[in-house]
Short mmCIF file of C-alpha atoms and ligand atoms in Angstrom, two decimals:
data_model
loop_
_atom_site.label_atom_id
_atom_site.label_comp_id
_atom_site.label_asym_id
_atom_site.label_seq_id
_atom_site.Cartn_x
_atom_site.Cartn_y
_atom_site.Cartn_z
CA MET A 1173 99.04 62.11 6.95
CA ALA A 1174 100.15 65.58 5.86
CA ASP A 1175 101.54 65.77 2.34
CA THR A 1176 105.02 67.25 2.74
CA ALA A 1177 106.39 66.29 -0.70
CA TRP A 1178 106.15 69.99 -1.64
CA THR A 1179 109.41 70.69 0.25
CA GLY A 1180 111.31 68.75 -2.45
CA MET A 1181 110.13 71.28 -5.06
CA ILE A 1182 111.90 74.08 -3.16
CA TRP A 1183 114.87 72.41 -1.48
CA ASN A 1184 116.77 69.74 -3.40
CA ASP A 1185 120.27 68.94 -4.75
CA GLU A 1186 120.19 72.02 -6.99
CA HIS A 1187 118.93 74.33 -4.27
CA PRO A 1188 119.80 72.90 -0.83
CA SER A 1189 117.85 74.10 2.17
CA PRO A 1190 119.46 77.00 4.04
CA LYS A 1191 120.28 76.73 7.75
CA HIS A 1192 119.19 79.39 10.19
CA GLU A 1193 120.71 80.36 13.52
CA VAL A 1194 118.08 80.36 16.27
CA ILE A 1195 118.84 81.76 19.73
CA CYS A 1196 117.31 79.70 22.55
CA ARG A 1197 114.85 81.80 24.56
CA HIS A 1198 115.71 79.86 27.74
CA CYS A 1199 119.53 79.87 27.81
CA ARG A 1200 120.53 82.16 24.86
CA ALA A 1201 122.57 79.37 23.23
CA LYS A 1202 122.87 79.53 19.44
CA ASN A 1203 121.38 76.59 17.51
CA ARG A 1204 121.56 76.03 13.76
CA VAL A 1205 118.41 74.54 12.26
CA LEU A 1206 117.79 73.16 8.80
CA VAL A 1207 114.93 75.26 7.37
CA SER A 1208 113.40 72.39 5.34
CA ARG A 1209 113.07 70.26 8.51
CA ALA A 1210 112.11 72.99 10.96
CA ILE A 1211 109.22 74.07 8.75
CA ILE A 1212 107.71 70.57 8.92
CA GLU A 1213 108.43 69.55 12.52
CA PRO A 1214 109.27 72.63 14.63
CA GLU A 1215 108.12 70.84 17.80
CA LYS A 1216 110.95 68.30 17.45
CA PHE A 1217 113.72 70.91 17.77
CA ILE A 1218 115.31 71.21 21.20
CA CYS A 1219 118.17 73.43 22.30
CA ALA A 1220 121.50 71.59 22.14
CA GLN A 1221 122.56 73.17 25.45
CA CYS A 1222 119.52 73.28 27.79
CA LYS A 1223 117.44 70.61 26.03
CA GLN A 1224 114.26 72.72 26.14
CA ALA A 1225 111.93 73.35 23.17
CA LEU A 1226 113.45 75.81 20.71
CA PHE A 1227 110.11 76.97 19.30
CA LEU A 1228 106.79 77.86 20.90
CA ALA A 1229 104.21 75.06 20.87
CA SER A 1230 101.42 75.49 18.33
CA ASP A 1231 98.95 76.89 20.88
CA GLU A 1232 101.32 79.14 22.86
CA PRO A 1233 100.48 82.82 22.32
CA LEU A 1234 103.00 85.20 20.80
CA LEU A 1235 102.65 87.58 23.73
CA ALA A 1236 102.42 91.30 22.86
CA LEU A 1237 103.35 90.61 19.22
CA SER A 1238 103.64 93.82 17.18
CA SER A 1239 102.72 93.72 13.50
CA ARG A 1240 106.06 95.45 12.85
CA SER A 1241 107.68 92.07 13.61
CA PHE A 1242 106.24 90.50 10.47
CA GLU A 1243 105.30 93.34 8.11
CA HIS A 1244 106.65 92.79 4.60
CA PRO A 1245 109.21 95.55 3.82
CA LEU A 1246 107.27 96.70 0.73
CA ASP A 1247 104.12 97.00 2.83
CA ALA A 1248 105.81 98.70 5.77
CA SER A 1249 107.42 101.42 3.63
CA THR A 1250 104.12 102.32 1.94
CA LEU A 1251 102.26 102.36 5.26
CA ARG A 1252 104.78 104.94 6.48
CA THR A 1253 104.27 107.04 3.32
CA LEU A 1254 100.48 106.92 3.54
CA ARG A 1255 100.50 107.85 7.20
CA ALA A 1256 102.68 110.84 6.35
CA ILE A 1257 100.10 112.45 4.01
CA PRO A 1258 99.12 115.63 5.93
CA GLY A 1259 95.87 115.32 7.88
CA ALA A 1260 94.71 112.27 5.94
CA SER A 1261 95.30 109.70 8.64
CA ILE A 1262 93.19 111.49 11.28
CA LEU A 1263 90.44 112.21 8.77
CA ILE A 1264 90.34 108.60 7.61
CA LYS A 1265 90.25 107.17 11.11
CA MET A 1266 87.26 109.40 11.89
CA LEU A 1267 85.45 108.55 8.63
CA PHE A 1268 86.24 104.89 9.12
CA LYS A 1269 84.85 104.70 12.63
CA HIS A 1270 81.67 106.64 11.96
CA PHE A 1271 80.73 105.41 8.51
CA ASN A 1272 82.55 102.31 7.38
CA GLU A 1273 82.57 100.39 10.65
CA ARG A 1274 79.05 101.32 11.77
CA ALA A 1275 77.56 100.81 8.31
CA LEU A 1276 79.24 97.44 7.85
CA PHE A 1277 78.18 96.20 11.28
CA TYR A 1278 74.59 97.29 10.59
CA ASN A 1279 74.64 95.77 7.11
CA LEU A 1280 76.00 92.43 8.31
CA SER A 1281 73.62 92.35 11.30
CA ALA A 1282 70.77 92.81 8.82
CA ASN A 1283 71.96 90.36 6.16
CA ALA A 1284 74.38 87.83 7.62
CA ILE A 1285 74.57 85.54 10.67
CA HIS A 1286 76.32 86.92 13.74
CA CYS A 1287 78.18 84.16 15.60
CA GLY A 1288 78.25 83.96 19.38
CA PRO A 1289 77.96 81.47 22.25
CA ASN A 1290 74.52 80.42 20.98
CA GLN A 1291 75.18 80.68 17.26
CA PHE A 1292 77.90 78.69 15.47
CA PRO A 1293 80.21 78.77 18.54
CA GLU A 1294 82.52 76.42 16.62
CA LEU A 1295 83.41 79.24 14.20
CA MET A 1296 83.96 81.60 17.15
CA GLN A 1297 86.31 78.98 18.60
CA ILE A 1298 88.34 78.81 15.37
CA ALA A 1299 88.62 82.61 15.20
CA ASN A 1300 89.50 82.85 18.90
CA THR A 1301 92.26 80.26 18.47
CA ALA A 1302 93.89 82.40 15.76
CA ALA A 1303 93.44 85.58 17.84
CA SER A 1304 94.90 83.97 20.95
CA ARG A 1305 97.98 82.66 19.11
CA LEU A 1306 98.64 86.16 17.69
CA ASP A 1307 97.77 87.68 21.09
CA CYS A 1308 95.18 89.95 19.43
CA LYS A 1309 93.11 91.91 21.90
CA PHE A 1310 90.39 92.96 19.44
CA ASN A 1311 86.76 92.55 20.40
CA LEU A 1312 85.91 90.15 17.55
CA ASN A 1313 82.55 90.16 15.80
CA ILE A 1314 82.33 87.07 13.60
CA PHE A 1315 79.77 86.82 10.81
CA PHE A 1316 79.18 84.40 7.99
CA THR A 1317 77.01 84.84 4.94
CA SER A 1318 75.89 82.83 1.95
CA ILE A 1319 78.22 83.83 -0.89
CA PRO A 1320 79.23 81.38 -3.65
CA PHE A 1321 82.84 82.66 -3.72
CA SER A 1322 85.60 81.72 -1.29
CA ASN A 1323 86.16 84.94 0.55
CA ALA A 1324 86.68 86.47 3.95
CA PHE A 1325 86.89 90.13 4.78
CA THR A 1326 87.54 92.23 7.77
CA SER A 1327 86.92 95.75 8.90
CA GLY A 1328 86.73 97.87 11.96
CA GLY A 1329 88.87 99.49 14.55
CA ASP A 1330 87.38 99.28 18.04
CA LYS A 1331 84.81 96.80 16.80
CA ALA A 1332 86.72 94.24 14.74
CA ILE A 1333 84.46 92.61 12.18
CA LEU A 1334 85.32 89.38 10.36
CA CYS A 1335 82.99 87.86 7.81
CA PHE A 1336 83.40 84.46 6.14
CA SER A 1337 81.59 83.34 3.02
CA THR A 1338 79.83 79.99 3.16
CA ALA A 1339 81.89 78.88 0.12
CA LEU A 1340 85.02 79.40 2.20
CA LEU A 1341 83.55 77.36 5.06
CA ASN A 1342 82.69 74.63 2.54
CA HIS A 1343 86.17 74.52 1.07
CA LEU A 1344 88.49 74.77 4.07
CA THR A 1345 89.38 72.63 7.07
CA ASP A 1346 89.41 74.11 10.59
CA ASP A 1347 93.20 74.58 10.48
CA GLU A 1348 92.96 76.30 7.09
CA LEU A 1349 90.30 78.61 8.54
CA ILE A 1350 92.76 79.47 11.32
CA PHE A 1351 95.21 80.52 8.56
CA VAL A 1352 92.52 82.68 6.93
CA THR A 1353 91.51 84.22 10.28
CA GLY A 1354 95.16 84.96 11.07
CA HIS A 1355 95.48 86.56 7.62
CA GLU A 1356 92.49 88.83 8.31
CA LEU A 1357 93.77 89.67 11.81
CA GLY A 1358 97.09 90.60 10.19
CA HIS A 1359 95.23 93.23 8.13
CA LEU A 1360 93.69 94.60 11.35
CA MET A 1361 96.97 94.58 13.29
CA SER A 1362 98.71 96.58 10.53
CA GLU A 1363 95.71 98.93 10.12
CA HIS A 1364 95.57 98.08 6.42
CA LEU A 1365 91.86 98.81 6.26
CA ILE A 1366 92.31 102.43 7.23
CA SER A 1367 95.09 102.87 4.67
CA ARG A 1368 93.01 101.05 2.06
CA LEU A 1369 90.05 103.37 2.58
CA LEU A 1370 92.37 106.33 2.16
CA PHE A 1371 93.60 104.75 -1.05
CA GLU A 1372 90.06 104.16 -2.36
CA LEU A 1373 89.16 107.77 -1.61
CA LEU A 1374 92.28 108.96 -3.40
CA LEU A 1375 91.43 106.89 -6.47
CA SER A 1376 87.80 107.95 -6.53
CA GLY A 1377 88.77 111.61 -6.24
CA GLY A 1378 86.93 111.84 -2.93
CA LEU A 1379 89.75 113.76 -1.30
CA THR A 1380 90.71 116.00 -4.19
CA ALA A 1381 89.00 118.98 -2.54
CA ILE A 1382 91.91 118.99 -0.11
CA PRO A 1383 94.79 120.48 -2.15
CA GLU A 1384 97.58 118.90 -0.10
CA ILE A 1385 96.05 115.54 -0.87
CA ALA A 1386 95.07 116.14 -4.53
CA ARG A 1387 98.68 116.25 -5.65
CA TYR A 1388 99.24 112.72 -4.43
CA ILE A 1389 96.91 111.10 -6.93
CA SER A 1390 99.02 111.10 -10.08
CA LEU A 1391 99.07 107.85 -12.06
CA PRO A 1392 102.46 106.67 -10.74
CA ILE A 1393 101.12 107.12 -7.21
CA GLN A 1394 97.98 105.20 -8.08
CA LEU A 1395 100.08 102.33 -9.42
CA ALA A 1396 102.31 102.44 -6.36
CA LEU A 1397 99.23 102.24 -4.16
CA LEU A 1398 97.86 99.31 -6.14
CA LYS A 1399 101.16 97.57 -5.67
CA TRP A 1400 100.97 98.29 -1.95
CA ILE A 1401 97.53 96.65 -1.72
CA ARG A 1402 99.07 93.48 -3.16
CA CYS A 1403 102.02 93.77 -0.77
CA SER A 1404 99.70 94.20 2.21
CA GLU A 1405 98.47 90.67 1.40
CA LEU A 1406 102.03 89.42 1.97
CA THR A 1407 102.02 90.83 5.50
CA ALA A 1408 98.60 89.27 6.11
CA ASP A 1409 99.80 85.86 4.82
CA ARG A 1410 102.67 85.99 7.32
CA ALA A 1411 100.15 86.60 10.14
CA GLY A 1412 98.12 83.66 8.78
CA LEU A 1413 101.15 81.38 9.00
CA LEU A 1414 101.96 82.61 12.51
CA ALA A 1415 98.39 81.73 13.50
CA CYS A 1416 98.19 78.25 11.93
CA ARG A 1417 101.95 77.48 12.38
CA ASN A 1418 101.87 74.86 9.68
CA MET A 1419 103.23 75.66 6.22
CA THR A 1420 101.50 72.66 4.63
CA THR A 1421 98.17 74.00 5.92
CA ALA A 1422 98.97 77.51 4.65
CA LEU A 1423 99.92 76.19 1.19
CA ASN A 1424 96.87 73.93 0.97
CA CYS A 1425 94.70 76.90 1.84
CA MET A 1426 96.32 79.01 -0.88
CA MET A 1427 95.90 76.23 -3.43
CA LYS A 1428 92.21 76.06 -2.55
CA MET A 1429 91.90 79.84 -2.90
CA ALA A 1430 93.04 79.36 -6.52
CA ALA A 1431 91.29 76.05 -7.25
CA GLY A 1432 88.27 76.04 -4.98
CA ASN A 1433 87.32 72.66 -3.62
CA ASP A 1434 84.40 71.66 -5.78
CA PRO A 1435 83.13 68.21 -6.74
CA GLY A 1436 83.95 68.80 -10.42
CA VAL A 1437 87.59 68.72 -9.36
CA TYR A 1438 87.83 66.53 -6.27
CA SER A 1439 85.58 63.79 -7.61
CA ARG A 1440 88.05 63.35 -10.48
CA THR A 1441 91.44 63.92 -8.88
CA ASN A 1442 93.50 64.62 -5.77
CA LEU A 1443 95.08 68.02 -6.28
CA SER A 1444 98.85 67.85 -5.76
CA LEU A 1445 100.36 70.40 -3.41
CA ALA A 1446 103.86 69.55 -4.69
CA ALA A 1447 102.81 70.31 -8.29
CA PHE A 1448 101.23 73.58 -7.15
CA VAL A 1449 104.45 74.64 -5.38
CA GLU A 1450 106.46 73.59 -8.46
CA GLN A 1451 104.17 75.83 -10.58
CA ALA A 1452 104.93 78.76 -8.24
CA CYS A 1453 108.68 78.05 -8.37
CA GLN A 1454 108.56 78.08 -12.18
CA LEU A 1455 106.96 81.53 -12.05
CA LYS A 1456 110.08 82.77 -10.27
CA GLN A 1457 112.29 81.63 -13.16
CA GLN A 1458 110.26 83.62 -15.67
CA ASP A 1459 110.46 87.32 -16.48
CA SER A 1460 110.71 89.14 -13.13
CA GLN A 1461 109.83 92.49 -14.75
CA LEU A 1462 106.61 91.01 -16.09
CA LEU A 1463 105.73 89.76 -12.61
CA ASP A 1464 106.51 93.17 -11.13
CA SER A 1465 104.23 94.91 -13.64
CA PHE A 1466 101.46 92.40 -12.83
CA VAL A 1467 101.81 93.12 -9.14
CA SER A 1468 101.03 96.79 -9.70
CA SER A 1469 98.64 96.21 -12.60
CA ILE A 1470 95.34 98.04 -12.55
CA PHE A 1471 93.71 95.18 -14.48
CA ILE A 1472 93.54 92.86 -11.49
CA ARG A 1473 92.29 95.53 -9.12
CA GLN A 1474 88.95 93.84 -8.61
CA GLN A 1475 90.40 90.45 -7.68
CA SER A 1476 90.18 90.02 -3.94
CA HIS A 1477 93.05 87.54 -3.66
CA PRO A 1478 95.18 87.94 -6.77
CA LEU A 1479 98.52 86.40 -7.63
CA ILE A 1480 98.32 83.39 -5.35
CA ALA A 1481 101.49 81.79 -6.76
CA TRP A 1482 103.45 85.02 -6.16
CA ARG A 1483 102.22 85.01 -2.56
CA VAL A 1484 103.38 81.41 -2.17
CA LEU A 1485 106.87 82.44 -3.36
CA GLU A 1486 106.94 85.38 -0.96
CA LEU A 1487 105.94 83.16 1.97
CA ILE A 1488 108.72 80.69 1.06
CA ASP A 1489 111.20 83.62 0.92
CA TRP A 1490 110.11 84.69 4.40
CA ILE A 1491 110.72 81.20 5.75
CA GLU A 1492 114.12 81.02 4.06
CA ASN A 1493 115.28 84.35 5.50
CA GLY A 1494 114.57 83.04 9.00
CA ASN A 1495 112.27 85.78 10.33
CA TYR A 1496 109.44 83.26 10.82
CA PHE A 1497 111.64 80.98 12.93
CA ASP A 1498 112.93 83.91 15.01
CA ILE A 1499 109.35 84.86 15.88
CA LEU A 1500 108.44 81.25 16.76
CA ALA A 1501 111.54 81.17 18.97
CA GLY A 1502 110.22 84.22 20.85
CA LYS A 1503 112.45 86.85 19.21
CA TYR A 1504 110.15 89.62 17.91
CA ILE A 1505 109.12 93.24 18.39
ZN1 LIG W 900 118.70 76.56 25.54
ZN1 LIG W 901 93.84 89.82 2.57
#
């Protein structure tokens, strides 16, 4: 049975669960739902007027979903700024297609295992489930490779490439892998990879020959871009949740990203999701300026999935503000 005790760490007598107004996609009637209940059992909510399901079933696709529906505001504003740098966007798309995408595909074909109908079709099935729920039309190329760290990465434009580490496959359940795949697809849908490459080139000085671009690489801009990279993870987490449609799964996955799932831990104890969520909630009560400086800190640049507890808080905020439920009720861009 799913462990849902974590909800009590967020919503309790001191901080009661908010209610959110959901408009029925069948009859347009307004329904008020208790967030703490809807997040656990969305399938049990029916419209008070027409008695039909208020939310999409877990396998129903979010047809023609635009990433603008779920982009985190901090991510969306930086994406607009980056795209506005003169000439950079076109240049990066060209570089990306011809070098990054081709080189990565070649590299993975040479070193990793390419999944298909005759090779690990089960992993293809997991990835396709996430893609179908998000209504992603990418031509997916799924790889996995033996890496001792829990990680997944994605790249590509026309040729979407997703690669899972074997450690990740060891640690996660199928549903948690759907969350991770949705997260990676979120990066593709928002074109984060293209913006990230632009950012890496800016930081490495690779574009300083172009004067219009050189002036953008002052330290404050670098820090702002680092902060954006962190914020792009928040958008991707939202896509992950829209793909797995189960907050307990999403949180378990995030806890495993921080803790791993190794015998040294699980042979001694059952990790508590409620205690993990409580740890994240305590972070919120501490110095918010310190957290903000961490988010844009250069010192954690090399961490692929930093600040897990902060991401948990941001995902909870998204649920509380109701945007997630609106999308599941069919109201999105
Ligand atoms: Zn209705
Ligand atoms: Zn990510």
